[in-house]
CSV table of C-alpha atoms and ligand atoms in Angstrom, one decimal:
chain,number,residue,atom,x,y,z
A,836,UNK,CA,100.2,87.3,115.2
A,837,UNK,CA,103.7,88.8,114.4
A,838,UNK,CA,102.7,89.6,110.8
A,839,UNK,CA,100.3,92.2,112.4
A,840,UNK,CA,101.9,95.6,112.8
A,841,UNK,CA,101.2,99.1,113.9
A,842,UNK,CA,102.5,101.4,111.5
A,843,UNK,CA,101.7,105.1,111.3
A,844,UNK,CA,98.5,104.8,113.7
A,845,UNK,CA,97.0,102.0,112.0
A,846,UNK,CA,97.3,98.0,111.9
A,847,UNK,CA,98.8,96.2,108.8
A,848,UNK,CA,99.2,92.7,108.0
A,849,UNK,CA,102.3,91.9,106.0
A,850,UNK,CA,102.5,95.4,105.4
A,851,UNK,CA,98.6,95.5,104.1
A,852,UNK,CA,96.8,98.2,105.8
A,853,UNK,CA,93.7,96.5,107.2
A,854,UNK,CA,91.7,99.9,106.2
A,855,UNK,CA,92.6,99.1,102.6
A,856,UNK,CA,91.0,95.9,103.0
A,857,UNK,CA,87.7,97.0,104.6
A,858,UNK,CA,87.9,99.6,101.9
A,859,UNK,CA,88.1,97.5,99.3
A,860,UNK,CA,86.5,94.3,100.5
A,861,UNK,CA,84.2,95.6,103.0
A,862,UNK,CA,83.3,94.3,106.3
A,863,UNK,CA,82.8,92.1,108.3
A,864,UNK,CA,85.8,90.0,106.5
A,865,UNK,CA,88.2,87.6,107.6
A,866,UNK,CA,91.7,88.5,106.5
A,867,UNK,CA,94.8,85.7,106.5
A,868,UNK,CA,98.6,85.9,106.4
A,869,UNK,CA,100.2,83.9,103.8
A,870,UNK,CA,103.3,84.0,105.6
A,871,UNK,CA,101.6,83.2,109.4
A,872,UNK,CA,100.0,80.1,107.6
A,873,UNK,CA,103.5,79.1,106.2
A,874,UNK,CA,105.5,79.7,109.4
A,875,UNK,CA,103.4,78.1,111.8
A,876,UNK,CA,103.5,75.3,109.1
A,877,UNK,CA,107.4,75.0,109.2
A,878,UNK,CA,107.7,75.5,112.7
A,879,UNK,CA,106.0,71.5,112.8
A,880,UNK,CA,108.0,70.4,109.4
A,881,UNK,CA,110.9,71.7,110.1
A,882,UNK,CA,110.4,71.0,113.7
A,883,UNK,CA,110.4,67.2,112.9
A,884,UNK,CA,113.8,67.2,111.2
A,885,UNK,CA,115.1,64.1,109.6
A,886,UNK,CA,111.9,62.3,111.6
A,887,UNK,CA,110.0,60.5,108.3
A,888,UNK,CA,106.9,62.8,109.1
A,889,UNK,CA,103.8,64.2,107.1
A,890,UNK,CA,102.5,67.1,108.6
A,891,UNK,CA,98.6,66.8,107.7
A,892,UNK,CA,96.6,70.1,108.2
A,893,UNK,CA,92.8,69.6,109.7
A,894,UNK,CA,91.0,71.0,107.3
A,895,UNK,CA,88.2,71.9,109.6
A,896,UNK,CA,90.1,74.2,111.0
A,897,UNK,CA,89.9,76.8,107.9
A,898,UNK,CA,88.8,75.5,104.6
A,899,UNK,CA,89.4,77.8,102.0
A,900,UNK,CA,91.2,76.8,99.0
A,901,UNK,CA,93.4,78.9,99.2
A,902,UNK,CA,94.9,78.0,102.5
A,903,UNK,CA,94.4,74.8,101.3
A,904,UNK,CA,96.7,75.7,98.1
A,905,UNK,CA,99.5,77.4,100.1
A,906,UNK,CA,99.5,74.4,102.5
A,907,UNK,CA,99.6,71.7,99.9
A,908,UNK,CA,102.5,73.8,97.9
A,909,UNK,CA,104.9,73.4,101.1
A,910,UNK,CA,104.2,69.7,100.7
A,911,UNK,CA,101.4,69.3,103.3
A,912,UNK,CA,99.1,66.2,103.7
A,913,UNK,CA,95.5,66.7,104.9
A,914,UNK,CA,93.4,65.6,107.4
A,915,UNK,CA,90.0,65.4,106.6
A,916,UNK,CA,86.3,64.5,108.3
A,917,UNK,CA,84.0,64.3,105.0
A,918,UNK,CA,83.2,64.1,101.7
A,919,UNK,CA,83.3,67.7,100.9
A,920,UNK,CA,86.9,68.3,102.8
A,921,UNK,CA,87.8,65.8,100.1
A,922,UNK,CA,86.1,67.5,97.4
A,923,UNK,CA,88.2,70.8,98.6
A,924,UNK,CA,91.4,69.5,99.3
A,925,UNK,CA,91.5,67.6,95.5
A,926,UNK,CA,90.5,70.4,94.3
A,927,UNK,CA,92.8,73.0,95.5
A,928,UNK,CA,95.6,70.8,94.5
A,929,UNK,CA,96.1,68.7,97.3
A,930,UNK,CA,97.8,65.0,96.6
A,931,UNK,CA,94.9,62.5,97.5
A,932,UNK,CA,97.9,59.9,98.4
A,933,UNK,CA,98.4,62.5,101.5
A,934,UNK,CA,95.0,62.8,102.8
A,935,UNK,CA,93.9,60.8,106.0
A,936,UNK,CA,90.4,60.8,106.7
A,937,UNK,CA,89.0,60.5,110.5
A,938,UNK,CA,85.6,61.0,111.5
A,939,UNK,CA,83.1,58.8,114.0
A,940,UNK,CA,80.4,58.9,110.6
A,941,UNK,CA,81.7,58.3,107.5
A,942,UNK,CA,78.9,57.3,105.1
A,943,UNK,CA,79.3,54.5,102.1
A,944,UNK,CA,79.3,57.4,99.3
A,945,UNK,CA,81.8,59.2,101.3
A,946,UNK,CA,84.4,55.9,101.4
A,947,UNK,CA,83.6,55.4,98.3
A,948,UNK,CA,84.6,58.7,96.7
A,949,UNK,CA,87.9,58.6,99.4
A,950,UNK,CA,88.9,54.6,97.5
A,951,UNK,CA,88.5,55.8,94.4
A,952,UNK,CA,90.3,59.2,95.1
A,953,UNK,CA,93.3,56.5,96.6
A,954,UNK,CA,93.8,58.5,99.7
A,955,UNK,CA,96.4,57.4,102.1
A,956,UNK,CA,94.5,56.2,104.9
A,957,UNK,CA,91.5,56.0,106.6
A,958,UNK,CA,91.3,56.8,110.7
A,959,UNK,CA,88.6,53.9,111.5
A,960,UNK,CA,86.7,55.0,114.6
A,961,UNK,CA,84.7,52.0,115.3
A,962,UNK,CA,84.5,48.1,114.9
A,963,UNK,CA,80.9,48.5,113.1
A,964,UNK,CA,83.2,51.3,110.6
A,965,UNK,CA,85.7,48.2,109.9
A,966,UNK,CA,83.1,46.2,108.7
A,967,UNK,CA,81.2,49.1,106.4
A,968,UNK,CA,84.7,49.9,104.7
A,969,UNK,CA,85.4,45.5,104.3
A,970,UNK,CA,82.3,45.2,102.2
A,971,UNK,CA,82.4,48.9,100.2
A,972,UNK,CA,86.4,47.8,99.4
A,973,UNK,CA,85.4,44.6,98.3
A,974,UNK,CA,82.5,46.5,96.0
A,975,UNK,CA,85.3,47.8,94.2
A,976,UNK,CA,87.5,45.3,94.0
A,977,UNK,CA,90.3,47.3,96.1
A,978,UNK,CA,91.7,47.1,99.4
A,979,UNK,CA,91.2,50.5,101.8
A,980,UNK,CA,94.4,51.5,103.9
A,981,UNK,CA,93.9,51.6,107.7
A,982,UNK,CA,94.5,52.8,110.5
A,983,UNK,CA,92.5,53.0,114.0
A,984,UNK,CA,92.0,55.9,116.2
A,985,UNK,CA,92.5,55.1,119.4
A,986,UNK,CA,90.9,56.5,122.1
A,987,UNK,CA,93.8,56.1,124.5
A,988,UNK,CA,91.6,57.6,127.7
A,989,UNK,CA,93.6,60.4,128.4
A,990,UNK,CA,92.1,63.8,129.8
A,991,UNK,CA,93.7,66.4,127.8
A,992,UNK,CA,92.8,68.9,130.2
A,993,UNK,CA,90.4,71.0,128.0
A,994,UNK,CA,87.1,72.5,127.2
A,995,UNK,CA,84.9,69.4,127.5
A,996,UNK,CA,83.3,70.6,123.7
A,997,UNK,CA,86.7,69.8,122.8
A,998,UNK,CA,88.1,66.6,124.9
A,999,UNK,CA,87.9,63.8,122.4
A,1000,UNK,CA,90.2,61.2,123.9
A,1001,UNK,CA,88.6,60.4,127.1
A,1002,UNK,CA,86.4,57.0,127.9
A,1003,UNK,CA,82.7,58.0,127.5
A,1004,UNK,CA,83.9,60.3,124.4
A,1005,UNK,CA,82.4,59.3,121.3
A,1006,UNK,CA,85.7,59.4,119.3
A,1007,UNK,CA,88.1,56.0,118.5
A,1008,UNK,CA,88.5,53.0,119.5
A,1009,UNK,CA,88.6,52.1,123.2
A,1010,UNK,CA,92.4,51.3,124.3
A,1011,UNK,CA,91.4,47.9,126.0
A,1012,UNK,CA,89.3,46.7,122.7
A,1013,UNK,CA,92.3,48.2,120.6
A,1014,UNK,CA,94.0,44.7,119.8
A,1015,UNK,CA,90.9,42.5,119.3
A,1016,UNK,CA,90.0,45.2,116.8
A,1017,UNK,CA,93.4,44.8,114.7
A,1018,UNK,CA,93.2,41.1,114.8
A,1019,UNK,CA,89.5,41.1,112.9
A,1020,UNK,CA,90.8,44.0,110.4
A,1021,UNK,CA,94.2,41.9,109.5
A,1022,UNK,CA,91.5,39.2,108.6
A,1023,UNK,CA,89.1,41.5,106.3
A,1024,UNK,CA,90.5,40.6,103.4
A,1025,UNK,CA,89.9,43.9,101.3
A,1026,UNK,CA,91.5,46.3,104.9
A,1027,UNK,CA,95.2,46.8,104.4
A,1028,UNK,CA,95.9,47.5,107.9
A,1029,UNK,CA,98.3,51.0,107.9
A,1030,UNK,CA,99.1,52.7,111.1
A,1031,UNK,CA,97.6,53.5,114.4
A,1032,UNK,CA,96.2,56.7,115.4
A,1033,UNK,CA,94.9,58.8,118.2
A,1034,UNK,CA,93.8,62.6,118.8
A,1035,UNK,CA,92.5,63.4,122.4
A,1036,UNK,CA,91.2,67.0,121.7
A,1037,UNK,CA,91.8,70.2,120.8
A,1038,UNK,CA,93.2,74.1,122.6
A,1039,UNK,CA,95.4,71.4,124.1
A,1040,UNK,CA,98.4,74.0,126.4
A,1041,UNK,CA,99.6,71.3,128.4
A,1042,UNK,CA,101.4,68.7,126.7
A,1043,UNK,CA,101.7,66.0,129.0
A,1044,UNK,CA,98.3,64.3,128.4
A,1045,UNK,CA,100.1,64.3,124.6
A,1046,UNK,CA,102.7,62.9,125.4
A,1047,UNK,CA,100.6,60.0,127.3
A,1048,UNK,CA,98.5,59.2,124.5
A,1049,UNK,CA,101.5,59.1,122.5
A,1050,UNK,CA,102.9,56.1,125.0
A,1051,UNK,CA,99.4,54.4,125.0
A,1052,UNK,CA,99.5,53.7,121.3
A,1053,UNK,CA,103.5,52.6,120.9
A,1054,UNK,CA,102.9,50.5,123.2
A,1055,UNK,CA,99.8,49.2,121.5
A,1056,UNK,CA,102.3,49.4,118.4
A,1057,UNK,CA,104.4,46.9,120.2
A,1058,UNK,CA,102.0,44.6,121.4
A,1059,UNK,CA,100.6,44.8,117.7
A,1060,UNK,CA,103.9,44.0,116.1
A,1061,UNK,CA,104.0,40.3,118.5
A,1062,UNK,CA,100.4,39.6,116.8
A,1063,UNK,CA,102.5,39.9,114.0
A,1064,UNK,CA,100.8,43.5,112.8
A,1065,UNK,CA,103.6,45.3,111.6
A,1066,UNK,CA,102.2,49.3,110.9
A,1067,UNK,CA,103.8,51.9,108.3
A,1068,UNK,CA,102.9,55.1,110.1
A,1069,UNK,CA,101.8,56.2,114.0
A,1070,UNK,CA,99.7,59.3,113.5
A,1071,UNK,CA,99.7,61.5,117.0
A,1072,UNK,CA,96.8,64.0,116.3
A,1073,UNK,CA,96.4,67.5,116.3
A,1074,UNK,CA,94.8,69.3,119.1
A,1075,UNK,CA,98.4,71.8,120.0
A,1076,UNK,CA,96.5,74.9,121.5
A,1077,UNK,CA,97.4,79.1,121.0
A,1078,UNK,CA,97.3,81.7,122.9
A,1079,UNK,CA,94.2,83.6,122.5
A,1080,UNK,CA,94.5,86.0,126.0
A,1081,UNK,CA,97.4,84.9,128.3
A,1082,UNK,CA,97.4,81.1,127.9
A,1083,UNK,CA,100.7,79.6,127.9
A,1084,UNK,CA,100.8,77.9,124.2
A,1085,UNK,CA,102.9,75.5,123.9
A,1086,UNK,CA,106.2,75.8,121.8
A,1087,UNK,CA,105.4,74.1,118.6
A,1088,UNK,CA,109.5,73.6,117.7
A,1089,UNK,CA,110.4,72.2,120.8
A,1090,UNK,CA,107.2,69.7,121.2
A,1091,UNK,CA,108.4,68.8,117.8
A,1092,UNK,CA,111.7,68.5,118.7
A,1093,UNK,CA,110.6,66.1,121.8
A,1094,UNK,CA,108.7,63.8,119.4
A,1095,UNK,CA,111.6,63.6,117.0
A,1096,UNK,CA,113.6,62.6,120.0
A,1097,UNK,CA,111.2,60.3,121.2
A,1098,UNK,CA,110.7,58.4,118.0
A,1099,UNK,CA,114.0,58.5,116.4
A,1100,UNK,CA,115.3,54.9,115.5
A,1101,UNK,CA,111.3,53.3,114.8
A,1102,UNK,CA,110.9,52.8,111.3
A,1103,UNK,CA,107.1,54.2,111.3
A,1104,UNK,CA,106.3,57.3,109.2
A,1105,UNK,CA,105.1,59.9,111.7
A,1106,UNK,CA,102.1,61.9,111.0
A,1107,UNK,CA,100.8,65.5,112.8
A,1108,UNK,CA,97.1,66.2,112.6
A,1109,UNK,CA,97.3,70.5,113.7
A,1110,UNK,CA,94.6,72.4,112.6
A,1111,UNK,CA,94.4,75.2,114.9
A,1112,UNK,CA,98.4,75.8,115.3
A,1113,UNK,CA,98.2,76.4,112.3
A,1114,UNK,CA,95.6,78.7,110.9
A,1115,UNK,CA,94.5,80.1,114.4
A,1116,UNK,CA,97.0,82.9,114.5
A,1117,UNK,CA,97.0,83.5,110.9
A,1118,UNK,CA,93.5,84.8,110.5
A,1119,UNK,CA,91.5,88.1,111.9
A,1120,UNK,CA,87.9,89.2,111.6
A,1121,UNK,CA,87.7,92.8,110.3
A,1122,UNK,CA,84.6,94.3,111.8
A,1123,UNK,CA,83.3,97.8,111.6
A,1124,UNK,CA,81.0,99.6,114.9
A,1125,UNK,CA,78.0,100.4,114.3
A,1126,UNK,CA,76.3,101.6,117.5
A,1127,UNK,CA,77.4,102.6,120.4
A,1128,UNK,CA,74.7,102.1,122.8
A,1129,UNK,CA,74.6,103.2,126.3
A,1130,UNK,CA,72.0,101.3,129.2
A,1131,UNK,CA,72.3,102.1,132.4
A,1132,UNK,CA,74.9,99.8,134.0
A,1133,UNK,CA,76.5,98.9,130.6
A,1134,UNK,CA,78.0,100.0,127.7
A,1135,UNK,CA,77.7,98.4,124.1
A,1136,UNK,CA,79.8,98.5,120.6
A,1137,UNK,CA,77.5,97.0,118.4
A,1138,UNK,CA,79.7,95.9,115.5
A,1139,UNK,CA,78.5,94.9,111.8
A,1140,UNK,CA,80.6,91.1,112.8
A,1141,UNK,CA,78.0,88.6,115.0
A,1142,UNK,CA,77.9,84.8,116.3
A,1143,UNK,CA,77.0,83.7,112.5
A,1144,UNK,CA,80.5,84.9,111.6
A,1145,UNK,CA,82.7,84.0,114.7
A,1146,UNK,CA,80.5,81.4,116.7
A,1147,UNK,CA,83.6,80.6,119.4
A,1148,UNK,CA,82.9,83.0,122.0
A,1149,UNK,CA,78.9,82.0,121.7
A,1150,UNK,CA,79.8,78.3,121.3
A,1151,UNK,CA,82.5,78.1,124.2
A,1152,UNK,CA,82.4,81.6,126.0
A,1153,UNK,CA,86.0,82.0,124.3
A,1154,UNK,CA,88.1,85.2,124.5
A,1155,UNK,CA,89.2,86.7,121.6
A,1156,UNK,CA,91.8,89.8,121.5
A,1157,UNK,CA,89.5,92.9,119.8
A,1158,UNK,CA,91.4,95.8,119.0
A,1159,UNK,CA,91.1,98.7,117.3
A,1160,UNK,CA,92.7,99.0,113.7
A,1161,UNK,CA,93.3,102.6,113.3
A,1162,UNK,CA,95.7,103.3,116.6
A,1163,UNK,CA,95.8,106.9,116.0
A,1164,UNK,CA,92.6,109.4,116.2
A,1165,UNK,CA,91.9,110.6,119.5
A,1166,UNK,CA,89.0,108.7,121.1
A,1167,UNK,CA,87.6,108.6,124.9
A,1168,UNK,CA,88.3,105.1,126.0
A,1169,UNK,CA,85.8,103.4,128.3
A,1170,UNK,CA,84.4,99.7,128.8
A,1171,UNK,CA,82.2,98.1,126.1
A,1172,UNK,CA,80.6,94.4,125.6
A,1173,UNK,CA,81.4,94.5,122.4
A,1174,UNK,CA,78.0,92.7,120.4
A,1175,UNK,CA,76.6,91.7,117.4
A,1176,UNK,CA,73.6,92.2,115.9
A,1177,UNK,CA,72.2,89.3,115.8
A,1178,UNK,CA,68.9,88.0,118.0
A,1179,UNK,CA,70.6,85.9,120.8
A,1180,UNK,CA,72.1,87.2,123.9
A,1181,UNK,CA,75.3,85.0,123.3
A,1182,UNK,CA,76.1,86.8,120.1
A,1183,UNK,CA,79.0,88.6,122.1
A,1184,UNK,CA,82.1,88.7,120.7
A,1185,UNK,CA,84.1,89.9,124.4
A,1186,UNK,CA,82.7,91.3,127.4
A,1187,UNK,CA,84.1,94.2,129.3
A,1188,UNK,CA,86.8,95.2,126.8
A,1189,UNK,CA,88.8,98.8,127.6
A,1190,UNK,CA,88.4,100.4,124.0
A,1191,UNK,CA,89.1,103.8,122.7
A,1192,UNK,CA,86.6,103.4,119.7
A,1193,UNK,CA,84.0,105.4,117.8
A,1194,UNK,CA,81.3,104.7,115.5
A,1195,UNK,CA,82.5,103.9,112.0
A,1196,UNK,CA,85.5,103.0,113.6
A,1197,UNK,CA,87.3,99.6,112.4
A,1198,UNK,CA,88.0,96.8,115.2
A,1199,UNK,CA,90.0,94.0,114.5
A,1200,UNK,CA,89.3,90.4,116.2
A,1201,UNK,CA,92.2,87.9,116.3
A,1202,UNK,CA,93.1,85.0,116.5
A,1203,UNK,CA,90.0,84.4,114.2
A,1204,UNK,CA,92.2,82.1,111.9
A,1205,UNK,CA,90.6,78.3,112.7
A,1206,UNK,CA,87.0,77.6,113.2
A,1207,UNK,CA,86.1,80.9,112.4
A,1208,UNK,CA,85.0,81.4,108.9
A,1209,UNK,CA,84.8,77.7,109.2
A,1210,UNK,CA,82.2,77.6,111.8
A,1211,UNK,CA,79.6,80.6,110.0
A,1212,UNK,CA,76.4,79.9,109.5
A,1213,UNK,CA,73.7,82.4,108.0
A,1214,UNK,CA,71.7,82.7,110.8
A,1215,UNK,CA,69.3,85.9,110.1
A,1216,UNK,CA,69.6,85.5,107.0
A,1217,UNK,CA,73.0,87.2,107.2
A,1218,UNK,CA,75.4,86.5,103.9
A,1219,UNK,CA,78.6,84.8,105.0
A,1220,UNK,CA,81.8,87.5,104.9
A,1221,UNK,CA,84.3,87.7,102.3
A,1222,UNK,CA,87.7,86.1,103.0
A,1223,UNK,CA,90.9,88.0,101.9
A,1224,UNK,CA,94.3,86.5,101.8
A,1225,UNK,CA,97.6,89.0,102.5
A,1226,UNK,CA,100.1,87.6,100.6
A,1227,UNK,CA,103.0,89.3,100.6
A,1228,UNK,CA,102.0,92.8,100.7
A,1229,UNK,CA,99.2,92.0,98.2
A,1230,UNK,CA,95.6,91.8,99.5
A,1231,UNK,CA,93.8,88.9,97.5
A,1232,UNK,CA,90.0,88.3,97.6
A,1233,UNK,CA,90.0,84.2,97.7
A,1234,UNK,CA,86.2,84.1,98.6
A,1235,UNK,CA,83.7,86.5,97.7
A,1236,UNK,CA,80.9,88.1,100.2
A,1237,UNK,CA,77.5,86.3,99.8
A,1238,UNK,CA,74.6,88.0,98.2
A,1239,UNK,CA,71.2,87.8,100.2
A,1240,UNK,CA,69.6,85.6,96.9
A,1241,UNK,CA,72.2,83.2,97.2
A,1242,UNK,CA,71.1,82.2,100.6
A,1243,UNK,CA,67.7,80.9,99.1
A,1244,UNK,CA,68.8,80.6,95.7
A,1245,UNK,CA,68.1,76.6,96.5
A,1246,UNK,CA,64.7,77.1,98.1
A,1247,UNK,CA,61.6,76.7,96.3
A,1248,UNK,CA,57.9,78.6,97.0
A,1249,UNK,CA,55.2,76.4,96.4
A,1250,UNK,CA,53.9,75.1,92.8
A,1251,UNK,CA,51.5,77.5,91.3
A,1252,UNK,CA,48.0,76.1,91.3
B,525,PLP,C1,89.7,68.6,114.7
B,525,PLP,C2,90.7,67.5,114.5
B,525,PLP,C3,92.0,67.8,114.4
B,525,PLP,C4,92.6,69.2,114.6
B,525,PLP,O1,92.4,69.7,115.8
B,525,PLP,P1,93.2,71.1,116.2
B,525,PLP,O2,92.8,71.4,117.6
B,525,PLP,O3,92.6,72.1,115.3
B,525,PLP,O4,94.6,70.9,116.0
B,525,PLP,C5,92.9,66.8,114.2
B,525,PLP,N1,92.5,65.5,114.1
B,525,PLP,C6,91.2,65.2,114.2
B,525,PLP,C7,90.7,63.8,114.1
B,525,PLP,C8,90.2,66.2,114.4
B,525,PLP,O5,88.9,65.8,114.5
C-alpha cells in the first residue's frame, strides 16, 4: 500500500495517523485509502486506453457505499451477484445502465428488481437461468440484455476455493455447450443477446490461464458471429491477484496494455470484472493487543480483531502482512501467533510473526481491503467493526461500529402466555 507511511515512529495513511483513527473510531476498524481505491482504479482505465472498455468493480470485494461512491464518480460500472449489491450500488449513486450481474442463483425477485432497474446486462450462468429470465422478461413486457459466462475450462492456477473456470466448477456455461446455448437464447423472444463472458477465479498471479480464457471465448465470438450472433461487448472477468507476502502480482498497466493490444480493431465494448485489484491494497484492519499470553512452546498476541472480522486466513489459511502501527517505543521483539479471541482454533490471523509489540499496543493488518469487512459475520455475538475512509488527509467514519442490541434487534423471545 504506497499510501501507508512511517512518519515520526508511527504509520499514517494519506498522511492520517492510524492512532488518530483508533482514537477516534476505536478498534478493531477497517480503514481505506481514497486515493489507493482510485489509483488501482486508473491503473485498469487508463490502462485500457482508447480500447472502448467499462471497468466494472466486483462489488463483493468491499461493499461499502462509499467505495462504491468514489468508484462510480470515476465513471466505474459494477459487477454485481445479488439483489442487495444492486440495492447498494443504486443507491450509492451508481448508473444501473453500468451494472452486470453474474451469479450461478439468481432468484425471479432478484431479475426482476435488475429489469426494472434497466441494468446493462445479465452474466447467465446456466441453460435452466435462460429460460427463468425468458418467462420473468416476458412478465414485464421487456426484453433482458445477455450475455453468457463461459466456463472456458481453464485452470487458473489458484486456491481451489477460488478456481471458478474449470470443468466440474459450478460457474458458466460449459465451452463445448456454449453455441447450442446462444442459438436457443437468440430464439427467446424477450433475451436480447449482448456479449459473452467468462471469469476463471480469483488471487489469479499468473496470467496466462487469462489470457487463455480470453482466446476461448473470441473464438466462440467468431464462431457466434457465422450463426449470425453478432455481440456488443466481451467481458474478461476479474480475478487479477495482489501481493499479500511475496507473491509476484501481476502488473495491472501492462496486462491492460496487452488486452488493448490484443483487442484493438474488434468493434466489441470491453468489460473488466476486478474486485480485489482494486480494493485489496486499499484497505487495513486496525487491531489493538490485548494479551500477551505465554504456553510453553508458544507465544500468543491476542488482539481485540478475530475470524468474524477478517475470515481469509481462517477461510484459506491466507497470509496477511501484521505490523505494528506505532514504529517507535522500545519493545523486546520475539515470535507471536498472533490470535483472536474468538472460540475456534482457526481464528488466527498469522502464525509465527517476528513482532516488537506490547499490550495496548496498535497492530495493523494489510492488505485487508477486499473480502474483508465484506466477508464478517457476528459470530460470538461480536458487533461488526466500524469502517473509516482516509480521504485526503481527512479520516471519515462511512460505517458506524455495531451495538450488541442491533445484533438481535430482529429476534423475537416467545409470546407471553
Ligand atoms: C468475485 C468475482 C469477480 C471479482 O473477483 P476478484 O478476484 O476480486 O477480482 C469478478 N467476477 C465475478 C463473476 C465474480 O464472481
Amino acid at each position: 500500500m504506497t499510501f501507508l507511511e512511517p512518519v515520526e515512529g508511527e504509520l499514517r495513511l494519506e498522511g492520517m495517523p492510524l492512532a488518530e483513527i483508533a482514537r477516534r473510531f476505536g478498534t478493531p476498524c477497517y480503514v481505506y485509502s481514497r486515493a489507493a481505491i482510485e489509483a488501482a482504479f486508473r491503473d485498469f482505465d487508463e490502462g485500457l486506453g482508447a480500447l472502448d472498455h467499462l471497468v466494472c468493480y466486483a462489488v463483493k470485494a468491499s461493499s461499502n457505499l462509499a467505495i462504491l461512491d468514489v468508484l462510480a464518480r470515476l465513471g466505474a460500472g459494477f459487477d454485481i451477484v445479488s439483489g442487495g449489491e444492486l440495492a447498494r450500488v443504486l443507491a450509492a449513486g451508481g448508473r444501473a445502465d453500468r451494472v452486470i450481474f453474474s451469479g450461478v442463483g439468481k432468484t425471479e425477485a432478484e431479475m426482476r428488481l435488475a429489469l426494472e432497474a434497466g441494468i446493462k446486462c445479465f452474466n447467465v450462468e446456466s441453460e435452466p437461468e435462460l429460460e427463468r429470465l425468458e418467462s420473468v422478461a416476458a412478465a414485464l413486457g421487456r426484453r433482458a440484455p445477455v450475455a453468457l459466462r463461459i466456463n472456458p475450462d481453464v485452470d487458473a492456477r489458484t486456491h481451489p476455493y477460488i478456481s471458478t473456470g474449470m470443468a466440474g466448477n459450478k460457474f458458466g456455461i460449459p465451452h463445448a455447450r456454449a453455441r447450442g446455448a446462444y442459438q436457443h437464447a437468440a430464439r427467446l423472444p424477450h433475451l436480447e443477446v449482448v456479449g459473452i463472458g467468462c471469469h476463471i477465479g480469483s488471487q489469479i498471479l499468473e496470467t496466462a490461464p487469462l489470457d487463455e480464457a480470453l482466446e476461448r471465448v473470441l473464438e466462440l465470438a467468431t464462431a457466434l458471429a457465422a450463426d449470425g450472433i453478432s455481440l456488443r461487448h466481451i467481458d474478461v472477468g476479474g480475478g487479477l491477484g495482489i501481493r499479500y507476502r511475496d507473491e509476484e502480482a501481476p502488473d495491472i498497466r501492462a496486462y491492460c496494455a496487452r488486452l488493448a493490444a490484443r483487442l484493438a480493431g474488434r468493434r466489441e465494448q470491453v468489460l473488466l470484472e476486478p474486485g480485489r485489484a482494486i480494493a485489496g491494497a486499499a484497505g487495513l484492519l486496525l487491531t489493538r493487543v490485548e494479551y500477551l499470553k505465554l504456553d510453553k512452546a508458544k507465544r500468543f498476541a491476542v488482539v481485540d480483531a478475530s475470524m468474524s472480522e477478517l475470515l481469509r486466513p481462517a477461510l484459506y489459511e491466507s497470509w496477511h502482512p501484521i505490523v505494528p502501527v506505532g514504529t517507535g517505543a522500545a519493545r523486546e521483539s520475539a515470535r507471536y501467533d498472533v490470535v483472536g479471541p474468538v472460540c475456534e482454533s482457526s481464528d488466527v490471523h498469522g502464525l509465527d510473526r517476528e513482532l516488537a509489540v506490547a499490550p495496548g499496543d496498535l497492530l495493523a493488518i494489510l492488505a485487508a481491503g477486499a473480502y474483508g469487512m465484506a466477508m464478517s459475520s457476528n459470530y460470538n455475538s461480536r458487533p461488526r467493526p466500524c469502517e473509516v475512509l482516509v480521504d485526503r488527509g481527512a479520516a471519515l467514519e462511512v460505517r458506524a461500529r455495531e451495538t450488541p442490541e442491533s445484533l438481535f434487534a430482529l429476534e423475537r423471545r416467545l409470546p407471553t402466555r
